[in-house]
PDB file of C-alpha atoms in Angstrom:
ATOM      1  CA  MET A  53      -6.501  -7.018  25.659  1.00 52.00           C
ATOM      2  CA  SER A  54      -5.184 -10.532  24.796  1.00 51.00           C
ATOM      3  CA  ALA A  55      -3.341 -11.524  21.793  1.00 48.00           C
ATOM      4  CA  THR A  56      -6.107 -13.219  20.410  1.00 49.00           C
ATOM      5  CA  ALA A  57      -8.478 -10.453  21.019  1.00 52.00           C
ATOM      6  CA  LEU A  58      -6.085  -7.779  19.212  1.00 47.00           C
ATOM      7  CA  ALA A  59      -4.550  -9.887  16.853  1.00 46.00           C
ATOM      8  CA  THR A  60      -7.798 -11.322  15.375  1.00 48.00           C
ATOM      9  CA  ARG A  61      -9.446  -7.690  15.634  1.00 47.00           C
ATOM     10  CA  SER A  62     -11.549  -6.804  12.577  1.00 41.00           C
ATOM     11  CA  VAL A  63     -12.797  -3.471  11.045  1.00 41.00           C
ATOM     12  CA  SER A  64     -15.952  -3.461   9.921  1.00 43.00           C
ATOM     13  CA  SER A  65     -16.852  -1.558   7.055  1.00 42.00           C
ATOM     14  CA  ALA A  66     -19.975   1.330   6.798  1.00 42.00           C
ATOM     15  CA  ALA A  67     -22.016   1.463   4.370  1.00 54.00           C
ATOM     16  CA  SER A  68     -21.239   4.920   3.240  1.00 73.00           C
ATOM     17  CA  ALA A  69     -18.198   6.164   2.449  1.00 78.00           C
ATOM     18  CA  PRO A  70     -15.077   6.017   5.415  1.00 82.00           C
ATOM     19  CA  SER A  71     -14.621   9.006   7.579  1.00 89.00           C
ATOM     20  CA  VAL A  72     -10.936  10.340   6.543  1.00 87.00           C
ATOM     21  CA  ILE A  73      -9.117  12.340   9.705  1.00 89.00           C
ATOM     22  CA  GLY A  74      -8.754  15.866   8.836  1.00 86.00           C
ATOM     23  CA  ALA A  75     -11.276  15.685   6.096  1.00 84.00           C
ATOM     24  CA  ASP A  76     -13.065  18.657   7.843  1.00 84.00           C
ATOM     25  CA  ALA A  77      -9.808  20.785   8.498  1.00 89.00           C
ATOM     26  CA  PRO A  78     -10.727  24.870   7.650  1.00 93.00           C
ATOM     27  CA  VAL A  79      -8.596  25.779   5.535  1.00 92.00           C
ATOM     28  CA  PRO A  80      -8.182  29.982   4.673  1.00 95.00           C
ATOM     29  CA  LEU A  81      -7.833  31.414   1.723  1.00 95.00           C
ATOM     30  CA  ALA A  82      -6.398  34.386   0.536  1.00 96.00           C
ATOM     31  CA  ASP A  83     -10.089  36.604   0.682  1.00 97.00           C
ATOM     32  CA  GLY A  84     -10.317  35.628   4.251  1.00 96.00           C
ATOM     33  CA  ARG A  85     -12.853  32.847   4.195  1.00 96.00           C
ATOM     34  CA  ARG A  86     -12.328  29.256   5.303  1.00 95.00           C
ATOM     35  CA  VAL A  87     -13.179  26.178   3.074  1.00 94.00           C
ATOM     36  CA  PRO A  88     -13.229  22.699   3.790  1.00 89.00           C
ATOM     37  CA  TYR A  89     -10.127  20.970   2.890  1.00 86.00           C
ATOM     38  CA  ALA A  90      -9.405  19.294  -0.123  1.00 84.00           C
ATOM     39  CA  ASN A  91      -6.142  16.817  -0.609  1.00 80.00           C
ATOM     40  CA  LEU A  92      -4.447  16.764  -3.613  1.00 79.00           C
ATOM     41  CA  ASP A  93      -1.429  15.209  -2.840  1.00 75.00           C
ATOM     42  CA  TYR A  94      -2.754  10.950  -2.448  1.00 74.00           C
ATOM     43  CA  ALA A  95       0.345  10.184  -4.245  1.00 67.00           C
ATOM     44  CA  ALA A  96       2.075  10.912  -1.874  1.00 68.00           C
ATOM     45  CA  SER A  97       0.496  10.791   1.284  1.00 76.00           C
ATOM     46  CA  ALA A  98      -2.583   9.664   2.077  1.00 80.00           C
ATOM     47  CA  PRO A  99      -5.072  10.480   4.412  1.00 85.00           C
ATOM     48  CA  CYS A 100      -5.281   8.296   7.371  1.00 89.00           C
ATOM     49  CA  LEU A 101      -8.826   6.668   7.785  1.00 92.00           C
ATOM     50  CA  SER A 102     -10.653   7.093  11.192  1.00 93.00           C
ATOM     51  CA  ALA A 103     -11.306   3.310  11.438  1.00 93.00           C
ATOM     52  CA  VAL A 104      -6.749   2.931  11.272  1.00 93.00           C
ATOM     53  CA  GLN A 105      -6.442   5.751  13.945  1.00 95.00           C
ATOM     54  CA  GLN A 106      -9.338   3.972  16.090  1.00 95.00           C
ATOM     55  CA  ALA A 107      -6.966   0.703  14.962  1.00 92.00           C
ATOM     56  CA  ILE A 108      -3.808   2.371  15.759  1.00 94.00           C
ATOM     57  CA  SER A 109      -4.919   3.671  19.068  1.00 95.00           C
ATOM     58  CA  GLU A 110      -6.207   0.281  20.022  1.00 95.00           C
ATOM     59  CA  ALA A 111      -2.599  -1.320  19.595  1.00 94.00           C
ATOM     60  CA  LEU A 112      -0.117   1.893  20.467  1.00 95.00           C
ATOM     61  CA  PRO A 113      -0.419   0.016  24.640  1.00 96.00           C
ATOM     62  CA  TYR A 114       1.022  -3.310  23.099  1.00 95.00           C
ATOM     63  CA  TYR A 115       3.485  -1.933  20.468  1.00 94.00           C
ATOM     64  CA  SER A 116       6.873  -3.381  20.624  1.00 95.00           C
ATOM     65  CA  SER A 117       8.902  -5.419  18.426  1.00 94.00           C
ATOM     66  CA  VAL A 118       8.204  -8.384  15.979  1.00 95.00           C
ATOM     67  CA  HIS A 119       9.363 -11.342  16.295  1.00 95.00           C
ATOM     68  CA  ARG A 120      12.296 -10.240  18.258  1.00 93.00           C
ATOM     69  CA  GLY A 121      11.038 -10.754  21.725  1.00 90.00           C
ATOM     70  CA  ALA A 122       9.568 -12.823  24.687  1.00 93.00           C
ATOM     71  CA  GLY A 123       7.656 -10.062  26.869  1.00 95.00           C
ATOM     72  CA  TYR A 124       3.776 -10.209  26.336  1.00 96.00           C
ATOM     73  CA  ALA A 125       3.743  -6.665  24.230  1.00 96.00           C
ATOM     74  CA  SER A 126       6.574  -8.111  21.448  1.00 96.00           C
ATOM     75  CA  GLN A 127       4.105 -11.310  21.478  1.00 96.00           C
ATOM     76  CA  VAL A 128       0.648  -9.541  20.917  1.00 96.00           C
ATOM     77  CA  THR A 129       2.154  -7.819  18.355  1.00 96.00           C
ATOM     78  CA  THR A 130       3.838 -10.414  16.617  1.00 96.00           C
ATOM     79  CA  ALA A 131       0.806 -12.398  16.953  1.00 96.00           C
ATOM     80  CA  ALA A 132      -1.260  -8.895  15.141  1.00 95.00           C
ATOM     81  CA  TYR A 133       1.409  -8.655  12.467  1.00 95.00           C
ATOM     82  CA  GLU A 134       0.886 -11.915  11.461  1.00 95.00           C
ATOM     83  CA  LYS A 135      -2.966 -11.937  11.728  1.00 95.00           C
ATOM     84  CA  ALA A 136      -2.246  -9.204   8.750  1.00 95.00           C
ATOM     85  CA  ARG A 137      -0.093 -11.479   6.554  1.00 94.00           C
ATOM     86  CA  GLU A 138      -3.253 -13.619   6.647  1.00 95.00           C
ATOM     87  CA  THR A 139      -5.355 -10.914   6.558  1.00 96.00           C
ATOM     88  CA  VAL A 140      -4.060  -9.724   2.881  1.00 96.00           C
ATOM     89  CA  ARG A 141      -3.286 -13.404   1.957  1.00 96.00           C
ATOM     90  CA  GLY A 142      -6.706 -13.893   1.903  1.00 96.00           C
ATOM     91  CA  PHE A 143      -7.757 -11.010   0.092  1.00 97.00           C
ATOM     92  CA  LEU A 144      -5.231 -11.413  -2.672  1.00 95.00           C
ATOM     93  CA  GLY A 145      -6.711 -15.034  -2.201  1.00 96.00           C
ATOM     94  CA  ALA A 146      -3.134 -16.241  -1.991  1.00 95.00           C
ATOM     95  CA  ARG A 147      -2.134 -20.113  -1.187  1.00 94.00           C
ATOM     96  CA  PRO A 148      -1.333 -19.940   2.289  1.00 89.00           C
ATOM     97  CA  ARG A 149       2.009 -20.447   2.046  1.00 89.00           C
ATOM     98  CA  THR A 150       2.423 -17.674  -0.594  1.00 93.00           C
ATOM     99  CA  ALA A 151       4.980 -14.541   1.042  1.00 93.00           C
ATOM    100  CA  VAL A 152       3.904 -11.514   1.944  1.00 94.00           C
ATOM    101  CA  VAL A 153       6.290  -8.839   1.985  1.00 93.00           C
ATOM    102  CA  PHE A 154       5.255  -5.284   4.041  1.00 93.00           C
ATOM    103  CA  THR A 155       7.157  -2.263   2.977  1.00 92.00           C
ATOM    104  CA  ARG A 156       7.873   1.082   3.537  1.00 88.00           C
ATOM    105  CA  ASN A 157       5.296   2.450   1.144  1.00 84.00           C
ATOM    106  CA  THR A 158       5.155   2.224  -2.652  1.00 83.00           C
ATOM    107  CA  THR A 159       8.227   3.265  -3.693  1.00 86.00           C
ATOM    108  CA  ASP A 160       9.836   1.181  -1.833  1.00 90.00           C
ATOM    109  CA  ALA A 161       7.974  -2.042  -3.229  1.00 90.00           C
ATOM    110  CA  MET A 162       9.057  -1.129  -6.241  1.00 89.00           C
ATOM    111  CA  ASN A 163      12.496  -0.727  -5.846  1.00 91.00           C
ATOM    112  CA  LEU A 164      13.190  -4.132  -4.035  1.00 92.00           C
ATOM    113  CA  LEU A 165      10.996  -5.912  -6.569  1.00 90.00           C
ATOM    114  CA  ALA A 166      12.810  -4.549  -9.120  1.00 91.00           C
ATOM    115  CA  HIS A 167      16.336  -5.661  -8.069  1.00 90.00           C
ATOM    116  CA  CYS A 168      14.273  -9.344  -7.143  1.00 90.00           C
ATOM    117  CA  VAL A 169      13.559  -9.795 -10.667  1.00 89.00           C
ATOM    118  CA  PRO A 170      15.770 -11.939 -12.574  1.00 91.00           C
ATOM    119  CA  SER A 171      17.334 -10.819 -15.573  1.00 85.00           C
ATOM    120  CA  GLY A 172      15.752 -11.026 -18.831  1.00 84.00           C
ATOM    121  CA  THR A 173      12.528 -10.458 -17.540  1.00 87.00           C
ATOM    122  CA  THR A 174      10.202  -8.083 -20.143  1.00 87.00           C
ATOM    123  CA  VAL A 175       8.949  -5.177 -17.405  1.00 90.00           C
ATOM    124  CA  VAL A 176       5.940  -3.555 -19.243  1.00 91.00           C
ATOM    125  CA  VAL A 177       5.710  -0.486 -18.054  1.00 91.00           C
ATOM    126  CA  PHE A 178       3.063   2.764 -19.338  1.00 93.00           C
ATOM    127  CA  GLU A 179       4.761   6.154 -20.141  1.00 90.00           C
ATOM    128  CA  THR A 180       1.579   7.656 -17.967  1.00 89.00           C
ATOM    129  CA  GLU A 181       3.085   5.906 -14.612  1.00 87.00           C
ATOM    130  CA  HIS A 182       4.096   7.409 -11.221  1.00 83.00           C
ATOM    131  CA  HIS A 183       7.676   8.550 -11.805  1.00 83.00           C
ATOM    132  CA  ALA A 184       8.806   6.341  -8.903  1.00 82.00           C
ATOM    133  CA  THR A 185       7.510   3.636 -11.044  1.00 83.00           C
ATOM    134  CA  LEU A 186       9.501   4.710 -13.877  1.00 86.00           C
ATOM    135  CA  LEU A 187      12.882   4.869 -12.578  1.00 87.00           C
ATOM    136  CA  PRO A 188      13.341   1.428 -10.999  1.00 88.00           C
ATOM    137  CA  TRP A 189      12.736  -0.092 -14.780  1.00 85.00           C
ATOM    138  CA  ARG A 190      15.015   1.704 -16.691  1.00 78.00           C
ATOM    139  CA  ARG A 191      15.148  -0.853 -19.475  1.00 83.00           C
ATOM    140  CA  ALA A 192      11.630  -1.647 -19.222  1.00 88.00           C
ATOM    141  CA  VAL A 193       9.378  -1.393 -22.012  1.00 90.00           C
ATOM    142  CA  ARG A 194       7.166   1.689 -22.279  1.00 91.00           C
ATOM    143  CA  LEU A 195       4.406   2.117 -23.481  1.00 94.00           C
ATOM    144  CA  PRO A 196       2.190   4.943 -24.856  1.00 94.00           C
ATOM    145  CA  ALA A 197      -1.008   5.682 -22.616  1.00 93.00           C
ATOM    146  CA  PRO A 198      -3.828   3.618 -23.812  1.00 93.00           C
ATOM    147  CA  SER A 199      -7.390   4.666 -24.055  1.00 94.00           C
ATOM    148  CA  SER A 200      -9.007   2.198 -22.363  1.00 94.00           C
ATOM    149  CA  PRO A 201      -8.311  -0.595 -19.696  1.00 94.00           C
ATOM    150  CA  VAL A 202      -9.448  -2.509 -22.784  1.00 95.00           C
ATOM    151  CA  GLU A 203      -6.328  -1.014 -24.451  1.00 95.00           C
ATOM    152  CA  ALA A 204      -3.644  -1.183 -21.877  1.00 94.00           C
ATOM    153  CA  VAL A 205      -4.154  -5.067 -21.523  1.00 94.00           C
ATOM    154  CA  ALA A 206      -3.978  -5.522 -25.409  1.00 94.00           C
ATOM    155  CA  ALA A 207      -1.060  -3.609 -25.665  1.00 94.00           C
ATOM    156  CA  ALA A 208       1.145  -5.694 -22.645  1.00 92.00           C
ATOM    157  CA  ASP A 209       0.207  -8.464 -24.145  1.00 92.00           C
ATOM    158  CA  ARG A 210       1.341  -7.468 -27.718  1.00 92.00           C
ATOM    159  CA  ALA A 211       4.823  -6.172 -25.837  1.00 91.00           C
ATOM    160  CA  LEU A 212       5.695  -9.505 -23.710  1.00 88.00           C
ATOM    161  CA  ALA A 213       4.723 -11.302 -27.411  1.00 89.00           C
ATOM    162  CA  GLY A 214       7.039  -9.323 -28.591  1.00 82.00           C
ATOM    163  CA  SER A 215       4.785  -7.502 -31.570  1.00 64.00           C
ATOM    164  CA  PRO A 216       4.938  -3.774 -31.832  1.00 56.00           C
TER     165      PRO A 216
END
């Protein structure tokens, strides 16, 4: 597979719900029956989509260091990595030179962001946020749970304006 082919590979979306690896895994119950697995832990580790598994399987033979090698596999992997940045940038409607930083997970991203925000910046969070989101923002303005998305925006606006 060429660097261009791997870097520009796109996953087509199906009209139906995406296929999830392990969604049909049988789970034993105390009474001896087996039922399909119900994943209730998406916050910690979302299951892998079949399209992601397929893309990884196709990329693995070419997997190598990003931005650190002159070899073919490194060039293919670097091209795919940079194409991913462009895809995210395009999805967000960001400017061409806007930085896109990949992190290990959301907790890592929140901690990195918390250390980059200039001192004196007002940060607003809702008390219903995940614990990993609340920890880096110890001095944040914490708002009670909103009753609706409209109320969430209004409450954040009021907090940022300095109103109760």
